Tab-separated table of C-alpha atoms in Angstrom:
chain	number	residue	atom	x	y	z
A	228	UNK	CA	89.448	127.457	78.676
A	229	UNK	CA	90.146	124.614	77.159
A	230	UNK	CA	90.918	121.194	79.636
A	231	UNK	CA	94.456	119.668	78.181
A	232	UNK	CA	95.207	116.063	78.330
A	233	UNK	CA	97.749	116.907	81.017
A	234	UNK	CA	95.351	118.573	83.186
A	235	UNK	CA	93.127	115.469	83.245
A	236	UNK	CA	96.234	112.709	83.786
A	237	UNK	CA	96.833	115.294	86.995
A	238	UNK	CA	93.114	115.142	87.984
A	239	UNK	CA	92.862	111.586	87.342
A	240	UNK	CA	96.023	110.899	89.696
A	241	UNK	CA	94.886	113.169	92.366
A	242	UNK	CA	91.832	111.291	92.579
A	243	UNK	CA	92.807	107.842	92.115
A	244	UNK	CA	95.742	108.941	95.060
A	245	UNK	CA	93.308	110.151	97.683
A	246	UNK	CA	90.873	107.679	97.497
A	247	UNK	CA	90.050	106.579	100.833
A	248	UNK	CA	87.923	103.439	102.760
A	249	UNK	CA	85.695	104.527	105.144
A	250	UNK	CA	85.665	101.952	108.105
A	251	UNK	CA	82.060	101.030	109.497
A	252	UNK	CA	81.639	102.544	113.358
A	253	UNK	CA	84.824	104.008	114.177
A	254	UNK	CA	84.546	107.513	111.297
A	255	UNK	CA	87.613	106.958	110.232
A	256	UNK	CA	88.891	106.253	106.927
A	257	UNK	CA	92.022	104.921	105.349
A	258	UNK	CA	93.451	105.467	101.936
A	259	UNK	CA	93.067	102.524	99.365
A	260	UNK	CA	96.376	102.307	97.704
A	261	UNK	CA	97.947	103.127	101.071
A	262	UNK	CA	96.875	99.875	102.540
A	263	UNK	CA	97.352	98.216	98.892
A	264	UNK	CA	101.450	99.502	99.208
A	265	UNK	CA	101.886	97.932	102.696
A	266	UNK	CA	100.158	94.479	101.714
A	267	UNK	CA	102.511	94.460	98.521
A	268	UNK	CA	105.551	95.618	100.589
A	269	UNK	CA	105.028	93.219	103.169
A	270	UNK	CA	103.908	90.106	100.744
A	271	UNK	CA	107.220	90.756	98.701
A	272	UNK	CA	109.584	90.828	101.857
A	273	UNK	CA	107.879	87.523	103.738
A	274	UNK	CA	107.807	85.868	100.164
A	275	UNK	CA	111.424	86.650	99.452
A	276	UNK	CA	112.394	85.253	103.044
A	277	UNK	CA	110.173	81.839	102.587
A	278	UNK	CA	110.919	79.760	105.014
A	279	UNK	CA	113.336	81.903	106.970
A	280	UNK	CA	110.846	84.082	107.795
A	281	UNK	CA	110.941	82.539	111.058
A	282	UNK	CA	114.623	82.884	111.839
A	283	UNK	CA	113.948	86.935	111.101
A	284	UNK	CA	113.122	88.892	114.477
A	285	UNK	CA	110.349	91.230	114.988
A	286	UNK	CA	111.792	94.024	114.990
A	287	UNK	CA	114.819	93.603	111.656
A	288	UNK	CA	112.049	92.513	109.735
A	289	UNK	CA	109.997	95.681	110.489
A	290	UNK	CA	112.777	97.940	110.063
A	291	UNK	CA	113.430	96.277	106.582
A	292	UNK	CA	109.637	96.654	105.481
A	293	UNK	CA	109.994	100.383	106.526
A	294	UNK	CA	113.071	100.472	104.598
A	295	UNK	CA	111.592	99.432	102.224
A	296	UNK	CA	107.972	101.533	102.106
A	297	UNK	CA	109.843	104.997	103.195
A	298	UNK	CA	113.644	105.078	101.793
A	299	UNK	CA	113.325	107.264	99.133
A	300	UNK	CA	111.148	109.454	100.555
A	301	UNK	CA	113.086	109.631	103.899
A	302	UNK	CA	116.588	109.783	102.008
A	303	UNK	CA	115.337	112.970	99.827
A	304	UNK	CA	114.516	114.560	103.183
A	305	UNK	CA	117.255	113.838	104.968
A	306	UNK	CA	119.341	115.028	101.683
A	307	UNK	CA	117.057	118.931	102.392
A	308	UNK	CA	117.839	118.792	105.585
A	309	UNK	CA	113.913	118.674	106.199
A	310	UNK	CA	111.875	116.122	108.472
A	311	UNK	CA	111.035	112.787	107.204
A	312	UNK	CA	107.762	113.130	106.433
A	313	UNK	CA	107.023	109.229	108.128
A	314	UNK	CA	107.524	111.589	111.173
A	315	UNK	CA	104.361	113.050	110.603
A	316	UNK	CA	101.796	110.370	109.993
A	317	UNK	CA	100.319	108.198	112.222
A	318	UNK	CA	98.485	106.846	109.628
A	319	UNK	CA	101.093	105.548	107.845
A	320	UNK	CA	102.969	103.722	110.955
A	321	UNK	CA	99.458	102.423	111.865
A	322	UNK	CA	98.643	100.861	107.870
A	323	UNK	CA	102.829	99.485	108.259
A	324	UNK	CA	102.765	98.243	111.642
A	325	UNK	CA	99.469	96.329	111.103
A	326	UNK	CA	99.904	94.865	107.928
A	327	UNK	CA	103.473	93.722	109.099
A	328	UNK	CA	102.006	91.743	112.049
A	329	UNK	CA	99.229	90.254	110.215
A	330	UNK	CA	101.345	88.912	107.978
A	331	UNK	CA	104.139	88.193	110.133
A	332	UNK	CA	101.771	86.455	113.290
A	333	UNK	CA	99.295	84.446	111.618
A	334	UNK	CA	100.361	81.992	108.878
A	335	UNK	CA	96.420	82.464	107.303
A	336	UNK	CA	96.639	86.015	106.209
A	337	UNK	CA	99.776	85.194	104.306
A	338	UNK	CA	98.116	81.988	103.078
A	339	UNK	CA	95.256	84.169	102.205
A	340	UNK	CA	97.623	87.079	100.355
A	341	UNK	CA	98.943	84.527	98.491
A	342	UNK	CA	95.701	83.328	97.192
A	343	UNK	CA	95.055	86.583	96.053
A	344	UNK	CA	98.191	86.713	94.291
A	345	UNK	CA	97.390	84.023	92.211
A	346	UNK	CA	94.286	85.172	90.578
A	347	UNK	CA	94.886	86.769	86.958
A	348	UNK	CA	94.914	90.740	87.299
A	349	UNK	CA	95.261	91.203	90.445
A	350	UNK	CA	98.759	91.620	91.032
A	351	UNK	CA	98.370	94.395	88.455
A	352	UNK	CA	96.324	95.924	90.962
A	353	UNK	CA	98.753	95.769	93.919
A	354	UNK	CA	101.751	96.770	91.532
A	355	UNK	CA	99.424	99.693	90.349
A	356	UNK	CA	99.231	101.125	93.119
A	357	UNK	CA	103.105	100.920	93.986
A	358	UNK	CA	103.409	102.599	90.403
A	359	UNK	CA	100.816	105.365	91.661
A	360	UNK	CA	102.297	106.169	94.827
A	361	UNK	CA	106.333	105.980	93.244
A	362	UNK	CA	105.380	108.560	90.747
A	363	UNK	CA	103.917	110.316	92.806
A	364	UNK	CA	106.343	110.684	95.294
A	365	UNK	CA	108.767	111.403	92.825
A	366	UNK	CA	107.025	114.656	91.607
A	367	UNK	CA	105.809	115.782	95.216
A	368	UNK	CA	108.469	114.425	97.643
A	369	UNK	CA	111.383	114.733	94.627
A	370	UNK	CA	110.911	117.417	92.445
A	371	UNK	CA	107.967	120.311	94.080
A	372	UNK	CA	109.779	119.511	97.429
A	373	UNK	CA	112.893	121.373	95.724
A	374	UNK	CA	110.890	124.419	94.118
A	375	UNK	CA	109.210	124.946	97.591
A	376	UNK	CA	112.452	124.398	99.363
A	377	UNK	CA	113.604	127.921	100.337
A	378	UNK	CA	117.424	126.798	99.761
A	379	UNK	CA	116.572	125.119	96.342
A	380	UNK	CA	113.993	126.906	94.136
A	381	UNK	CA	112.762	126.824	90.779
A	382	UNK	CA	116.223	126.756	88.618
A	383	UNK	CA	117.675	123.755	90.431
A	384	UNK	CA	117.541	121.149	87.758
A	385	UNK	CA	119.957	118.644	89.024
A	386	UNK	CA	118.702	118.508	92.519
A	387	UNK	CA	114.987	117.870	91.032
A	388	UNK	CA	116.755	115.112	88.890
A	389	UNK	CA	118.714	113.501	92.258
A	390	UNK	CA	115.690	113.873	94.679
A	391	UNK	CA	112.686	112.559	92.084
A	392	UNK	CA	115.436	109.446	91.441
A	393	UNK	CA	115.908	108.681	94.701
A	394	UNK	CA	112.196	109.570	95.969
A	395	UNK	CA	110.789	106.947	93.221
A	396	UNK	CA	113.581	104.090	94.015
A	397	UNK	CA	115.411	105.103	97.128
A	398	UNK	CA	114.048	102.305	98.806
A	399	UNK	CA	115.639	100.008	96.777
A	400	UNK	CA	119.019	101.324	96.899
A	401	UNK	CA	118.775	101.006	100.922
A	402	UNK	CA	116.956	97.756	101.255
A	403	UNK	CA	120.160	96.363	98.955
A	404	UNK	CA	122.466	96.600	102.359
A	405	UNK	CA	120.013	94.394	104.408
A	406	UNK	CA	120.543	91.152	103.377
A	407	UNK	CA	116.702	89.669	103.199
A	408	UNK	CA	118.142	85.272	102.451
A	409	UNK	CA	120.913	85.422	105.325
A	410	UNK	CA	118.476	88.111	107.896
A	411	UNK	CA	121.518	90.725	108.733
A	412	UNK	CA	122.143	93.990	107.552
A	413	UNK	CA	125.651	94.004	105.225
């Protein structure tokens, strides 16, 4: 049998996606480019504010990060009538909800996250990871949630096209109505 280029791109994907940190004493790990999304996520939303980022409560600038982590994913969902998959995880609200208040309480991390961002290459790495996770929502979330959707299938071509869109950008569209400079939603 002969190993295509495909089938090692989809190996190479898989593995890079589930790559996980264990963390010392507790035997728990978390997944790398998990925690990589939410430190991106949350870097771009306090940078974008800048010095606003005070006059932003707790809990809008939460719900935007969410927004803007989970709004494809949940939209595409919500669009099969099937539960948003956030629903499921408590991994993923504890990586969010972490990350958010580290960089929202203590003026060092962001310091810190910003320092990072600065050195050549690794950006890359944090927008890597972003690129990772999109596409791979996109084909998982967008397009095999429709062929394993019993009201769907296999022959649905436009619905694959609408929900692998919106699962790779849907974020975007949705974080567009909350207006990050003025701190309300539109």
């Amino acid at each position: 049998m002969t190993i295509t280029l495909n089938d090692q791109l989809v190996a190479l994907l898989s593995l890079i996606t589930n790559m996980k940190l264990d963390i010392p004493m507790t035997g728990y790990s978390l997944p790398i480019l998990d925690v990589l999304f939410a430190i991106l996520i949350n870097y771009s939303y306090r940078s974008a504010l800048g010095v606003n980022h005070t006059k932003i409560g707790w809990y809008q600038g939460l719900l935007a990060t969410l927004v803007m982590a989970t709004g494809g994913g949940c939209t595409v969902s919500i669009l099969r009538g099937e539960p948003v998959g956030v629903l499921k995880s408590n991994e993923f609200w504890f990586i969010h909800g972490s990350t958010y208040i580290a960089m929202f309480s203590n003026p060092y991390v962001y310091q810190f996250i910003d320092m990072l961002f600065s050195i050549p290459g690794l950006e890359h790495v944090f927008t890597l990871s972003d690129s990772v996770l999109r596409a791979n929502a996109m084909i998982q979330n967008g397009i095999d949630g429709v062929i394993t959707n019993p009201d769907l299938g296999q022959d649905k071509i436009i619905a694959k096209i609408i929900c692998g869109t919106l699962a790779g950008c849907g974020g975007a569209i949705w974080i567009g109505k909350i207006s990050i400079r003025e701190g309300g939603i539109r």
